[in-house]
PDB file of C-alpha atoms in Angstrom:
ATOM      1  CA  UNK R 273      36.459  45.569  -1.113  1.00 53.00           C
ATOM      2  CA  UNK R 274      36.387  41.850   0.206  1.00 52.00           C
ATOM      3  CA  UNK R 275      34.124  39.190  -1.435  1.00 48.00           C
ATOM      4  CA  UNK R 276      31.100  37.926   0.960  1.00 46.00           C
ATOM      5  CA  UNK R 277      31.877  35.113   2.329  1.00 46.00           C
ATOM      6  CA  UNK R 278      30.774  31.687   0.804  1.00 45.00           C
ATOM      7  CA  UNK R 279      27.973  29.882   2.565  1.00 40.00           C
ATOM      8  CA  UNK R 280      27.127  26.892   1.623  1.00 38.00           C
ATOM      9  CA  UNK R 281      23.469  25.511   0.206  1.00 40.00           C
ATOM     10  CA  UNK R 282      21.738  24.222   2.763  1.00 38.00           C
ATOM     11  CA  UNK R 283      18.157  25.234   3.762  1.00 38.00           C
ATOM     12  CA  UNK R 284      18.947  25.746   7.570  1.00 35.00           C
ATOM     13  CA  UNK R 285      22.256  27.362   6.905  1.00 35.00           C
ATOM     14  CA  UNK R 286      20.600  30.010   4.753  1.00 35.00           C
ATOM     15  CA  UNK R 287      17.523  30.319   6.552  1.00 37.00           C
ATOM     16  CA  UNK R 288      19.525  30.362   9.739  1.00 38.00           C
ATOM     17  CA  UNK R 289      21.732  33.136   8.104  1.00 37.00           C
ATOM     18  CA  UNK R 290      18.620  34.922   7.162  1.00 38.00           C
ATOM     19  CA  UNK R 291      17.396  34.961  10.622  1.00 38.00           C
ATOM     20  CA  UNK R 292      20.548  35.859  12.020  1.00 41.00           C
ATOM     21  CA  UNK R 293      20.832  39.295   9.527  1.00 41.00           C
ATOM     22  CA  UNK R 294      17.288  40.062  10.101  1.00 42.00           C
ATOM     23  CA  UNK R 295      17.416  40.229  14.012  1.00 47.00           C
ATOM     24  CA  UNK R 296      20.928  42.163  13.695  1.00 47.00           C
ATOM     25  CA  UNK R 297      22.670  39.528  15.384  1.00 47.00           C
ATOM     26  CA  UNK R 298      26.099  39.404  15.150  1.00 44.00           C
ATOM     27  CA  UNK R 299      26.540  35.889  15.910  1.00 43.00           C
ATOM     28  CA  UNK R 300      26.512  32.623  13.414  1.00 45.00           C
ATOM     29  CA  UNK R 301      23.925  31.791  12.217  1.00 43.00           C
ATOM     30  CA  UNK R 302      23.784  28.052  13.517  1.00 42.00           C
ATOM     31  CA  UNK R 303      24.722  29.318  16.641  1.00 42.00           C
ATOM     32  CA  UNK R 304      22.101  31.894  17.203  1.00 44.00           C
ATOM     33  CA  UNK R 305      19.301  31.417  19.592  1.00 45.00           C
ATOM     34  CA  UNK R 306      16.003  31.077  18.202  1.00 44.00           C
ATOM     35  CA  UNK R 307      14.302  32.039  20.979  1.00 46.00           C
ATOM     36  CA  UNK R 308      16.284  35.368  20.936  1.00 48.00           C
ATOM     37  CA  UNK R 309      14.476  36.700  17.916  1.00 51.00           C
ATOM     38  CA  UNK R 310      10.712  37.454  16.818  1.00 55.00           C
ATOM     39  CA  UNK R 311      11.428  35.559  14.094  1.00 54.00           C
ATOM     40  CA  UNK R 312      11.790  32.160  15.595  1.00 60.00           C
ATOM     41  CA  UNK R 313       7.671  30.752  15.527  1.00 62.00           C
ATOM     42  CA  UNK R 314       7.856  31.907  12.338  1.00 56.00           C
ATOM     43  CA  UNK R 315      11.122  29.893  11.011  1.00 54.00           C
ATOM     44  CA  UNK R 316      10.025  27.259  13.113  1.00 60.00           C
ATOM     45  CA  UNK R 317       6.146  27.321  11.228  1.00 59.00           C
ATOM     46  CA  UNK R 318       8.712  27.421   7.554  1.00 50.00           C
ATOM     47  CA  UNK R 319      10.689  24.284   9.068  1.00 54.00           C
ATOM     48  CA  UNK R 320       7.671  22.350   9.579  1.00 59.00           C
ATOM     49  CA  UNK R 321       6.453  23.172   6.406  1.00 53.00           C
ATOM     50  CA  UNK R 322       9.162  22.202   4.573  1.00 51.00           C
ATOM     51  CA  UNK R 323       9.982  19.191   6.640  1.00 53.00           C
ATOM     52  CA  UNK R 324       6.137  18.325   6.214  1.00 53.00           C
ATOM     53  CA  UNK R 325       6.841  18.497   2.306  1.00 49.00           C
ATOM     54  CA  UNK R 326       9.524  15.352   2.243  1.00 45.00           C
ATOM     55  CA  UNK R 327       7.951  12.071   1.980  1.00 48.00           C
ATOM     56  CA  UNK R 328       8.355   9.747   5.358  1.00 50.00           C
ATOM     57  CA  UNK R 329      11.766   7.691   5.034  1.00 46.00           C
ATOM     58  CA  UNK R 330      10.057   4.424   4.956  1.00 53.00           C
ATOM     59  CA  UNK R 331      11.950   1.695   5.636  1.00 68.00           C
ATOM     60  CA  UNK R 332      11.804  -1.267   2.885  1.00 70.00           C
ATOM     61  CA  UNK R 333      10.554  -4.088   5.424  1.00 72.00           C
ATOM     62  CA  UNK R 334       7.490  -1.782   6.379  1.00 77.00           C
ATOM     63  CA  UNK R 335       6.785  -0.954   2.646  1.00 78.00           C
ATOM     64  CA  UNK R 336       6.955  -4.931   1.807  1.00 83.00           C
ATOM     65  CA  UNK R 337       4.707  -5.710   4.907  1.00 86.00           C
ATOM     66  CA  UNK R 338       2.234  -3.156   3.604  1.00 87.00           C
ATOM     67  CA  UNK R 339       2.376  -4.931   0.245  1.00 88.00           C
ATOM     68  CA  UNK R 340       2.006  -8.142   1.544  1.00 91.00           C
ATOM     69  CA  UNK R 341      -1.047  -6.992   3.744  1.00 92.00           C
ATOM     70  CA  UNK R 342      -2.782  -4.775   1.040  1.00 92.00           C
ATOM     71  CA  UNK R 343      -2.396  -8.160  -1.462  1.00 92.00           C
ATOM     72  CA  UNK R 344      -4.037 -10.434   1.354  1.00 94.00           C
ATOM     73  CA  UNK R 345      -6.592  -7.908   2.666  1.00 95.00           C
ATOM     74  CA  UNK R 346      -8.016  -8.167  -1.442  1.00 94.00           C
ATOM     75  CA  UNK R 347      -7.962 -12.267  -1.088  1.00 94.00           C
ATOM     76  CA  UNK R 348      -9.575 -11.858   1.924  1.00 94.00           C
ATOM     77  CA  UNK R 349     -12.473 -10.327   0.093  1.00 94.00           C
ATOM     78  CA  UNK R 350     -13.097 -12.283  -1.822  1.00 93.00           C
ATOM     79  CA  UNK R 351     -13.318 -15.076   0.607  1.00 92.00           C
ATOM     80  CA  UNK R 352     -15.703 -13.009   2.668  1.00 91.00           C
ATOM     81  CA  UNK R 353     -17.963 -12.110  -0.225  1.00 90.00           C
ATOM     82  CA  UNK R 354     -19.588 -15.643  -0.159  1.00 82.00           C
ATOM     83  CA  UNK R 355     -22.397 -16.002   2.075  1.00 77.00           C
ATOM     84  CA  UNK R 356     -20.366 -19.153   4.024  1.00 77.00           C
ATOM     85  CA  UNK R 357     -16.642 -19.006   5.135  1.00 76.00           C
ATOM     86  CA  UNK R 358     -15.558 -22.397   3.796  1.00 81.00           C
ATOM     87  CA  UNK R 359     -12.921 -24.112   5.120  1.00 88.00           C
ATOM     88  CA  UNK R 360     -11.655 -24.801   1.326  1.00 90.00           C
ATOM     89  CA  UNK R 361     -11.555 -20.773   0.490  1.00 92.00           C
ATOM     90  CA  UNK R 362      -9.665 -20.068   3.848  1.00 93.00           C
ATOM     91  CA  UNK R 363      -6.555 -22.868   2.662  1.00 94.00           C
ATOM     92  CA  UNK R 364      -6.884 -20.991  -0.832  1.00 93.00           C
ATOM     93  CA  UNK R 365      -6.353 -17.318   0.921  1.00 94.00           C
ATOM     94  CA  UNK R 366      -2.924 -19.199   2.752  1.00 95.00           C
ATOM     95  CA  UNK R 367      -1.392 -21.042  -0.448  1.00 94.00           C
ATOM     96  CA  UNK R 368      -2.285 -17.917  -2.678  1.00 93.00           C
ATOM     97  CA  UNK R 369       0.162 -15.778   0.299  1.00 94.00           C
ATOM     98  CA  UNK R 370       2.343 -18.540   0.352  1.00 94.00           C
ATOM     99  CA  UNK R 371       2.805 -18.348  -3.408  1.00 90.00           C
ATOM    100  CA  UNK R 372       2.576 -15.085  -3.795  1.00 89.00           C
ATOM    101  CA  UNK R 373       5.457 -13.855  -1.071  1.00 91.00           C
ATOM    102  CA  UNK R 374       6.969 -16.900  -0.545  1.00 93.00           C
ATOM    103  CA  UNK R 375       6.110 -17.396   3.222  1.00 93.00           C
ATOM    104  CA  UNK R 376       6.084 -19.874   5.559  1.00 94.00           C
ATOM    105  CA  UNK R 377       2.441 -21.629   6.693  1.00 94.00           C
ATOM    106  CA  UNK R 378       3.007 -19.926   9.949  1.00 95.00           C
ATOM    107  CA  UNK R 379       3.727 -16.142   8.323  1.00 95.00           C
ATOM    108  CA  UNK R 380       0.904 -16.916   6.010  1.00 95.00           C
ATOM    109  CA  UNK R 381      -1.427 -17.572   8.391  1.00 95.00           C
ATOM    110  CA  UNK R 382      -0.659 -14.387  10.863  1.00 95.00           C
ATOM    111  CA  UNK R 383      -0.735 -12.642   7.888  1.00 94.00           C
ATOM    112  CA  UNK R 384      -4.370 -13.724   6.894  1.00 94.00           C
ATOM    113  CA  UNK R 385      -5.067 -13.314  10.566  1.00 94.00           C
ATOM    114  CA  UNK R 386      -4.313  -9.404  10.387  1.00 94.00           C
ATOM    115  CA  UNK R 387      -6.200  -9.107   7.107  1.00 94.00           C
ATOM    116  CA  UNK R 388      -9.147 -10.167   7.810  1.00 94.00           C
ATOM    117  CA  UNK R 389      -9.204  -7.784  11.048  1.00 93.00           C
ATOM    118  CA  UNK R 390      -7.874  -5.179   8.551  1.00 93.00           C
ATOM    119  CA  UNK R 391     -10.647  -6.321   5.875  1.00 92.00           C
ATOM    120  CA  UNK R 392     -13.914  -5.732   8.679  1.00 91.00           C
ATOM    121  CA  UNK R 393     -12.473  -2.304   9.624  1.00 91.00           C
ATOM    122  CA  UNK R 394     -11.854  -0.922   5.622  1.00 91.00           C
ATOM    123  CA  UNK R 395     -13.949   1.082   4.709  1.00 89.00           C
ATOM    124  CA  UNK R 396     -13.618   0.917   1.152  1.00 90.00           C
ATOM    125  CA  UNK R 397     -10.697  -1.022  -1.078  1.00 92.00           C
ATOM    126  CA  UNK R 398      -8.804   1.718  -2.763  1.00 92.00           C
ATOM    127  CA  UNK R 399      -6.358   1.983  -0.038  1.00 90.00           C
ATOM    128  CA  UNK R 400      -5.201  -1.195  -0.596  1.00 93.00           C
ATOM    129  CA  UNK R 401      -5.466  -1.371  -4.422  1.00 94.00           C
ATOM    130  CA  UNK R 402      -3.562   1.450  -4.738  1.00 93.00           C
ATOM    131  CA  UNK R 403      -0.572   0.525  -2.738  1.00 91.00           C
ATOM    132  CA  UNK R 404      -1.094  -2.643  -5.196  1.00 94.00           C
ATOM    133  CA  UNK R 405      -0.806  -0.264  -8.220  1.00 94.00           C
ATOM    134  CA  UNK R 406       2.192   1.534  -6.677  1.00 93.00           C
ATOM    135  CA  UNK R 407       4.664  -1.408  -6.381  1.00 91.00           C
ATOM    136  CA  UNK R 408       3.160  -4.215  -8.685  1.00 92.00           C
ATOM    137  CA  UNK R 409       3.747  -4.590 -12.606  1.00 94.00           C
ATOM    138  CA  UNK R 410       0.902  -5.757 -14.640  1.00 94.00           C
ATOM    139  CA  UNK R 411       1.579  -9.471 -15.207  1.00 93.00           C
ATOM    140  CA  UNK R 412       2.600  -9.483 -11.051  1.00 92.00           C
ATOM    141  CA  UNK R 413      -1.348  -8.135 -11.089  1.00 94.00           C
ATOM    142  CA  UNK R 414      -2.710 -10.254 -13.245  1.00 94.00           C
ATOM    143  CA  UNK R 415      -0.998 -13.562 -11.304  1.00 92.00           C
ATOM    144  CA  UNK R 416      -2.766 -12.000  -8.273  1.00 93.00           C
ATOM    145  CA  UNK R 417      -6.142 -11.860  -9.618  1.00 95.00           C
ATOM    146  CA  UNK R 418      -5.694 -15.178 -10.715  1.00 94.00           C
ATOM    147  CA  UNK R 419      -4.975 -16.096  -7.216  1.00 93.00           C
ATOM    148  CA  UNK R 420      -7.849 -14.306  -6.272  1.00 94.00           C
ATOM    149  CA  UNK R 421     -10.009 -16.409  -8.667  1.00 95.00           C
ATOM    150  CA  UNK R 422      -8.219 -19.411  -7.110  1.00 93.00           C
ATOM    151  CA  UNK R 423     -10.288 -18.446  -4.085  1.00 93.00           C
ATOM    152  CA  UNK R 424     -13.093 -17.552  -5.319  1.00 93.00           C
ATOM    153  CA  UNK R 425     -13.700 -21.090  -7.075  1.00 92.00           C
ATOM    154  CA  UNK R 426     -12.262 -23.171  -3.835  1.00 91.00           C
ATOM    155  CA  UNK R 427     -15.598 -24.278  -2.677  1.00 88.00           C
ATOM    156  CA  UNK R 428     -16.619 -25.224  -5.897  1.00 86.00           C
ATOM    157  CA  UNK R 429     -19.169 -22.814  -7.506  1.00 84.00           C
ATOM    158  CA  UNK R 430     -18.905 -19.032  -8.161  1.00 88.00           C
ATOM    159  CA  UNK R 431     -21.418 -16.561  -6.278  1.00 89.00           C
ATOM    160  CA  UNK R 432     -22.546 -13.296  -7.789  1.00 91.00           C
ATOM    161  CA  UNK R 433     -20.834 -11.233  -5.364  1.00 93.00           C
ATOM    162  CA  UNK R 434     -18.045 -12.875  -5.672  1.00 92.00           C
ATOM    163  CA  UNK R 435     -17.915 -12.112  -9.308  1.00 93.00           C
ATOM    164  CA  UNK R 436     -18.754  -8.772  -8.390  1.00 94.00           C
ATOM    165  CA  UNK R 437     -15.524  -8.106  -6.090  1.00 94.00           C
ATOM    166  CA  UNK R 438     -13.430  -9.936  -8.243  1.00 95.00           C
ATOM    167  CA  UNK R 439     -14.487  -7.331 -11.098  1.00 95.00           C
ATOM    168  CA  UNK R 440     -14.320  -4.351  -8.620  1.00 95.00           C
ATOM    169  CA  UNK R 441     -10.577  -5.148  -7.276  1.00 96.00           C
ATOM    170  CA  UNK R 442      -9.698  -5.732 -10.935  1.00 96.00           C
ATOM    171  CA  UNK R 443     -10.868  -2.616 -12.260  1.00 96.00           C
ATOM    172  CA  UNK R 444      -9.320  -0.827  -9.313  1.00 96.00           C
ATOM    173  CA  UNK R 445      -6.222  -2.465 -10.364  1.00 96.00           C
ATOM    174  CA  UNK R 446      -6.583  -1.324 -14.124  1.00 96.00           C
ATOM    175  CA  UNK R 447      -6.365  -5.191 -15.554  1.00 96.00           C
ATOM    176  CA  UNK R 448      -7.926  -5.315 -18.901  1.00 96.00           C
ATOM    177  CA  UNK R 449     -10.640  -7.388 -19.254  1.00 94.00           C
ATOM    178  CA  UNK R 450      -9.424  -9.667 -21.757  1.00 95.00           C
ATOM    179  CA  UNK R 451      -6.377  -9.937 -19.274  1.00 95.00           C
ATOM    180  CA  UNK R 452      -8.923 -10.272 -16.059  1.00 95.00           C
ATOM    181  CA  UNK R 453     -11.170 -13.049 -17.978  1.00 95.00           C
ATOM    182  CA  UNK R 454      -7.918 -15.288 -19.433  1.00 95.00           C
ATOM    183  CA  UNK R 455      -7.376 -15.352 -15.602  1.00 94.00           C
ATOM    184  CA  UNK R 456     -10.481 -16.455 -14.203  1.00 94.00           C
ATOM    185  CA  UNK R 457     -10.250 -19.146 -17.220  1.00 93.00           C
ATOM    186  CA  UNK R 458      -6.920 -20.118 -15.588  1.00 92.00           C
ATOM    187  CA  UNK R 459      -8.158 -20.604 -11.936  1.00 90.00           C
ATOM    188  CA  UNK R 460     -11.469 -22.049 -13.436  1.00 89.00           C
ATOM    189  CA  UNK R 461     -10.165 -24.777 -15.153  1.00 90.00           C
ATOM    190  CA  UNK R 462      -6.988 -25.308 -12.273  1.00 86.00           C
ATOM    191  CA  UNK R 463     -10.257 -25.800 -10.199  1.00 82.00           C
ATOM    192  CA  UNK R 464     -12.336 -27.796 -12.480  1.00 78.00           C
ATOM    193  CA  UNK R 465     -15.264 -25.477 -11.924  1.00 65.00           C
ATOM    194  CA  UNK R 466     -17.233 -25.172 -15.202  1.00 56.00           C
TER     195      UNK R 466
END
């Protein structure tokens, strides 16, 4: 008897195959018509599935943009949690994204632009603290929430609910508290706030 021919390992080639037997047509599988078999919604439904399982191809500009944005959205917080936007906190928010990505005053500024349109439509901050978590190392985390407290002391004194975000974004971002006060010391003293 002859050996079955070899097919190779590829989901559609298989499934295609699979199709093709189950119909009882005698053509190729690749080159079967879909819409010539029962089958097809159903294969169709499987594809989607399957292609539904794959993560999107993202492309490593976007992912760095969504970084960038997710980083400034939680600066912009904290500028927004005092009760007046000063013009000191605002300049803090653009040399912290300056620093921090290595921008240009003009990038920095559409950038804080878009996150604080992106900041008064979030409804909560784990979106962006978890894209944080995702692509930042602890001590990359811990110069951020420094940069964060850089803002927060700009104007010169310290509100409550600006302590309060500045504790919430850190404990979204799992800093330690001996890490997350040593960097409020930092940006308090780089400030001269007592």
């Amino acid at each position: 008897p002859r050996a079955p021919p070899v097919m190779r390992a590829t989901g559609l080639v298989v499934v295609g195959s699979v199709m093709s037997a189950a119909c009882g047509q005698s053509k190729p599988a690749l080159s079967a018509s879909r819409d010539a078999c029962h089958h097809g919604p159903m294969l169709k439904t499987l594809m989607d599935l399957f292609n539904g399982m794959q993560p999107p191809a993202a492309d490593a500009a976007d992912a760095e943009h969504t970084l960038q944005l997710a980083t400034a959205v939680m600066l912009v917080e904290v500028m927004r949690a005092d009760t007046a936007l000063e013009a000191s906190e605002r300049a803090a928010v653009l040399t912290a994204l300056r620093i921090k990505f290595a921008l240009t005053a003009d990038e920095a500024q559409r950038l804080a632009e878009l996150a604080v349109t992106t900041a008064h439509q979030a409804t909560d901050l784990y979106a962006f603290t978890s894209r944080i978590n995702e692509s930042f190392e602890m001590p990359a985390k811990l110069r951020m929430i420094e940069l964060m407290w850089t803002v927060a002391y700009a104007d010169g004194h310290l509100s409550a609910h600006e302590r309060h975000v500045m504790w919430r974004i850190a404990d979204l971002l799992h800093v330690p508290q001996g890490a997350y006060h040593h960097a409020r010391l930092r940006a308090q003293k780089k400030a001269g706030a007592g």
